[in-house]
Tab-separated table of C-alpha atoms in Angstrom:
chain	number	residue	atom	x	y	z
O	1	MET	CA	-139.447	6.117	93.970
O	2	PHE	CA	-138.522	2.843	92.181
O	3	ASP	CA	-141.112	3.190	89.534
O	4	LYS	CA	-139.636	7.167	88.880
O	5	ILE	CA	-136.028	5.468	88.655
O	6	ILE	CA	-136.872	2.717	86.389
O	7	ARG	CA	-138.161	4.631	82.720
O	8	SER	CA	-137.180	3.787	79.299
O	9	GLU	CA	-135.920	7.950	79.140
O	10	ASN	CA	-133.595	7.479	81.598
O	11	LEU	CA	-131.108	5.009	78.983
O	12	LEU	CA	-130.321	8.190	77.076
O	13	TRP	CA	-128.087	9.781	79.859
O	14	ILE	CA	-127.245	6.577	81.523
O	15	VAL	CA	-126.027	3.973	77.906
O	16	PRO	CA	-123.507	7.679	76.870
O	17	ILE	CA	-122.278	7.290	79.703
O	18	LEU	CA	-121.852	3.421	80.915
O	19	TYR	CA	-121.171	3.257	76.842
O	20	GLY	CA	-118.115	7.199	76.973
O	21	ILE	CA	-116.426	4.973	79.958
O	22	ILE	CA	-115.908	1.922	77.820
O	23	ALA	CA	-114.620	4.542	75.412
O	24	TYR	CA	-111.989	6.271	76.923
O	25	ILE	CA	-110.820	2.642	78.843
O	26	THR	CA	-110.330	1.329	75.029
O	27	SER	CA	-109.821	3.528	73.164
O	28	TYR	CA	-106.280	4.610	71.380
O	29	ASN	CA	-106.604	7.390	72.184
O	30	ASP	CA	-106.753	9.912	74.962
O	31	ILE	CA	-109.224	12.350	72.396
O	32	ALA	CA	-111.482	12.660	69.440
O	33	MET	CA	-109.881	14.851	66.676
O	34	ILE	CA	-112.397	15.790	64.472
O	35	PHE	CA	-111.910	17.625	61.732
O	36	PHE	CA	-115.176	19.988	60.534
O	37	ASP	CA	-115.393	23.084	58.899
O	38	ASN	CA	-110.668	23.372	57.971
O	39	SER	CA	-109.915	23.400	61.258
O	40	TYR	CA	-109.785	20.118	64.370
O	41	LEU	CA	-111.066	20.478	67.936
O	42	LEU	CA	-109.887	18.225	69.802
O	43	LEU	CA	-112.451	17.043	72.933
O	44	SER	CA	-111.730	14.330	75.193
O	45	PHE	CA	-114.311	11.280	75.289
O	46	PRO	CA	-115.225	13.280	78.552
O	47	ALA	CA	-116.330	16.262	76.926
O	48	VAL	CA	-118.090	14.139	74.177
O	49	VAL	CA	-120.469	12.055	76.663
O	50	GLY	CA	-121.241	15.503	77.392
O	51	VAL	CA	-121.511	17.153	74.927
O	52	LEU	CA	-123.915	14.258	73.814
O	53	LEU	CA	-125.986	14.501	77.272
O	54	ALA	CA	-126.356	18.279	77.005
O	55	THR	CA	-127.858	17.785	73.649
O	56	LEU	CA	-129.718	14.915	75.401
O	57	VAL	CA	-131.451	17.607	78.083
O	58	ILE	CA	-134.017	19.415	76.957
O	59	PRO	CA	-135.051	15.655	75.368
O	60	TYR	CA	-135.341	14.363	78.239
O	61	PHE	CA	-137.510	16.270	80.300
O	62	ILE	CA	-140.052	16.442	76.552
O	63	HIS	CA	-140.068	12.625	77.259
O	64	LEU	CA	-140.955	13.005	81.427
O	65	LEU	CA	-143.389	16.322	80.197
O	66	LEU	CA	-145.501	14.249	77.722
O	67	ARG	CA	-145.712	10.913	80.175
O	68	GLU	CA	-146.826	13.361	82.967
O	69	ILE	CA	-149.723	15.054	81.168
O	70	GLY	CA	-150.304	11.497	79.560
O	71	ASP	CA	-150.012	11.804	76.206
O	72	ARG	CA	-147.214	9.801	75.416
O	73	LYS	CA	-146.472	7.818	72.207
O	74	PHE	CA	-145.227	4.721	72.867
O	75	VAL	CA	-143.714	3.041	70.221
O	76	LEU	CA	-142.752	7.572	68.547
O	77	ALA	CA	-140.946	7.203	72.339
O	78	TRP	CA	-139.142	4.701	72.350
O	79	ALA	CA	-138.473	5.085	69.088
O	80	HIS	CA	-136.996	8.104	70.062
O	81	ILE	CA	-134.926	6.699	72.548
O	82	ALA	CA	-133.645	3.336	70.874
O	83	ILE	CA	-132.534	6.009	68.011
O	84	SER	CA	-130.418	8.709	70.081
O	85	ILE	CA	-128.816	5.356	71.376
O	86	VAL	CA	-127.094	3.847	68.854
O	87	LEU	CA	-126.672	7.441	67.576
O	88	SER	CA	-124.588	8.788	70.819
O	89	ILE	CA	-123.124	5.618	70.369
O	90	ALA	CA	-121.752	5.491	67.396
O	91	ILE	CA	-120.294	8.303	67.933
O	92	LEU	CA	-118.386	6.969	70.897
O	93	PHE	CA	-117.655	4.241	68.504
O	94	ILE	CA	-115.440	6.102	65.647
O	95	TYR	CA	-113.888	8.060	68.279
O	96	SER	CA	-112.893	5.323	70.331
O	97	TYR	CA	-111.664	2.959	68.027
O	98	SER	CA	-110.077	5.879	64.939
O	99	LEU	CA	-106.292	5.489	64.610
O	100	PRO	CA	-104.287	8.250	65.806
O	101	ILE	CA	-102.759	10.716	62.736
O	102	ASN	CA	-100.389	13.455	62.502
O	103	ILE	CA	-102.390	15.884	61.307
O	104	LYS	CA	-99.802	17.116	59.420
O	105	TRP	CA	-100.829	14.503	56.824
O	106	ARG	CA	-102.914	16.456	55.608
O	107	PHE	CA	-100.236	18.143	54.120
O	108	HIS	CA	-98.291	15.316	53.062
O	109	VAL	CA	-97.854	15.122	48.656
O	110	GLY	CA	-99.361	12.463	47.540
O	111	GLU	CA	-102.475	10.508	50.028
O	112	LEU	CA	-101.421	8.774	52.848
O	113	PRO	CA	-104.307	5.881	53.262
O	114	ALA	CA	-103.792	5.549	57.093
O	115	TYR	CA	-105.157	9.517	56.786
O	116	LYS	CA	-107.210	8.953	54.080
O	117	LYS	CA	-109.286	6.283	55.775
O	118	TRP	CA	-108.982	8.322	59.314
O	119	LEU	CA	-110.364	10.948	57.341
O	120	TYR	CA	-113.804	8.657	55.751
O	121	TYR	CA	-114.528	7.501	59.246
O	122	ASN	CA	-114.465	11.785	60.757
O	123	LEU	CA	-117.150	12.646	57.776
O	124	VAL	CA	-119.043	9.790	58.439
O	125	ALA	CA	-118.747	10.589	62.241
O	126	ILE	CA	-119.816	14.111	61.832
O	127	ASN	CA	-123.082	12.768	59.250
O	128	ILE	CA	-123.885	11.046	62.334
O	129	ILE	CA	-123.904	13.898	64.308
O	130	LYS	CA	-125.956	16.074	62.262
O	131	ILE	CA	-128.169	12.827	62.007
O	132	PHE	CA	-128.217	13.060	65.999
O	133	ILE	CA	-128.833	16.676	66.332
O	134	ALA	CA	-131.702	16.332	63.633
O	135	THR	CA	-133.026	13.812	65.527
O	136	GLN	CA	-133.420	15.797	68.982
O	137	SER	CA	-134.373	18.808	67.146
O	138	ILE	CA	-137.367	16.827	65.423
O	139	PHE	CA	-138.251	15.010	68.923
O	140	THR	CA	-138.000	18.789	70.989
O	141	ALA	CA	-140.483	20.172	68.291
O	142	TYR	CA	-143.223	17.088	68.218
O	143	GLY	CA	-143.167	16.749	72.386
O	144	LEU	CA	-143.275	20.800	72.285
O	145	GLY	CA	-146.229	20.064	69.395
O	146	LEU	CA	-148.777	18.112	72.094
O	147	PHE	CA	-147.595	19.397	75.066
O	148	ILE	CA	-149.129	22.275	73.717
O	149	ARG	CA	-151.764	20.920	71.961
O	150	SER	CA	-152.374	18.756	75.655
O	151	TYR	CA	-153.274	22.529	76.875
O	152	PHE	CA	-155.233	24.326	75.082
O	153	MET	CA	-157.863	21.819	74.601
O	154	ASN	CA	-157.606	20.734	78.576
O	155	SER	CA	-157.623	25.320	78.811
O	156	LYS	CA	-160.816	25.203	76.130
O	157	ALA	CA	-161.590	21.804	78.472
O	158	GLN	CA	-161.763	23.968	81.710
O	159	GLY	CA	-163.218	26.330	79.591
O	160	ASN	CA	-166.607	24.601	78.986
O	161	ILE	CA	-166.230	22.941	83.128
O	162	ASP	CA	-166.749	26.839	84.386
O	163	GLN	CA	-169.327	27.258	82.024
O	164	SER	CA	-171.052	24.072	82.596
O	165	PHE	CA	-170.897	25.720	86.565
O	166	ASP	CA	-172.116	28.865	85.523
O	167	LEU	CA	-175.621	27.900	84.333
O	168	GLN	CA	-175.963	24.882	87.566
O	169	GLU	CA	-175.877	27.715	88.876
O	170	GLN	CA	-178.407	29.983	87.253
O	171	GLU	CA	-180.534	26.955	87.784
O	172	LEU	CA	-180.499	26.568	91.235
O	173	GLY	CA	-180.480	30.567	92.202
O	174	GLY	CA	-183.571	30.385	90.128
O	175	THR	CA	-185.134	27.441	91.736
O	176	VAL	CA	-184.590	28.568	95.458
O	177	ALA	CA	-185.189	32.305	94.264
O	178	SER	CA	-188.886	30.172	93.305
O	179	MET	CA	-188.798	28.371	96.737
O	180	ILE	CA	-188.255	31.595	98.886
O	181	ALA	CA	-191.343	33.106	97.117
């Protein structure tokens, strides 16, 4: 039981939750303001953590599945976990330490340095989110590919075992028939 609790894939949900709590407590704002596609999205830090965890659900179960079938590559699994943790911490870090701004500053004549700095951090965070989603998609495709390959290899092996049992039954049936006659 204890060995199932201490597994590397559990870091995928433990670290974002713990750092999300820290970011929520230490941030300048109560919300993360995201400017994307000419609209502002206002999310609380628990909502940001929830979105990160929702994105990590399928890769987490793929880690578990690959561990169960014994087809998990240690280096690739840890690389995925480490990259995912670093990216999720970076996203939360940027939104927790970005200074509060007024959304009307976007329409201000001239450029305000605070708004320009915030807009830069927002762009960096959006690019990190895109990399995060791409990383999860690539690992999901990789894991499903391994699972499908393992399934077909096992079904092919099972078919070979069934054929060998049929041959053994035929051979035994022939010897038993010759013994009876």
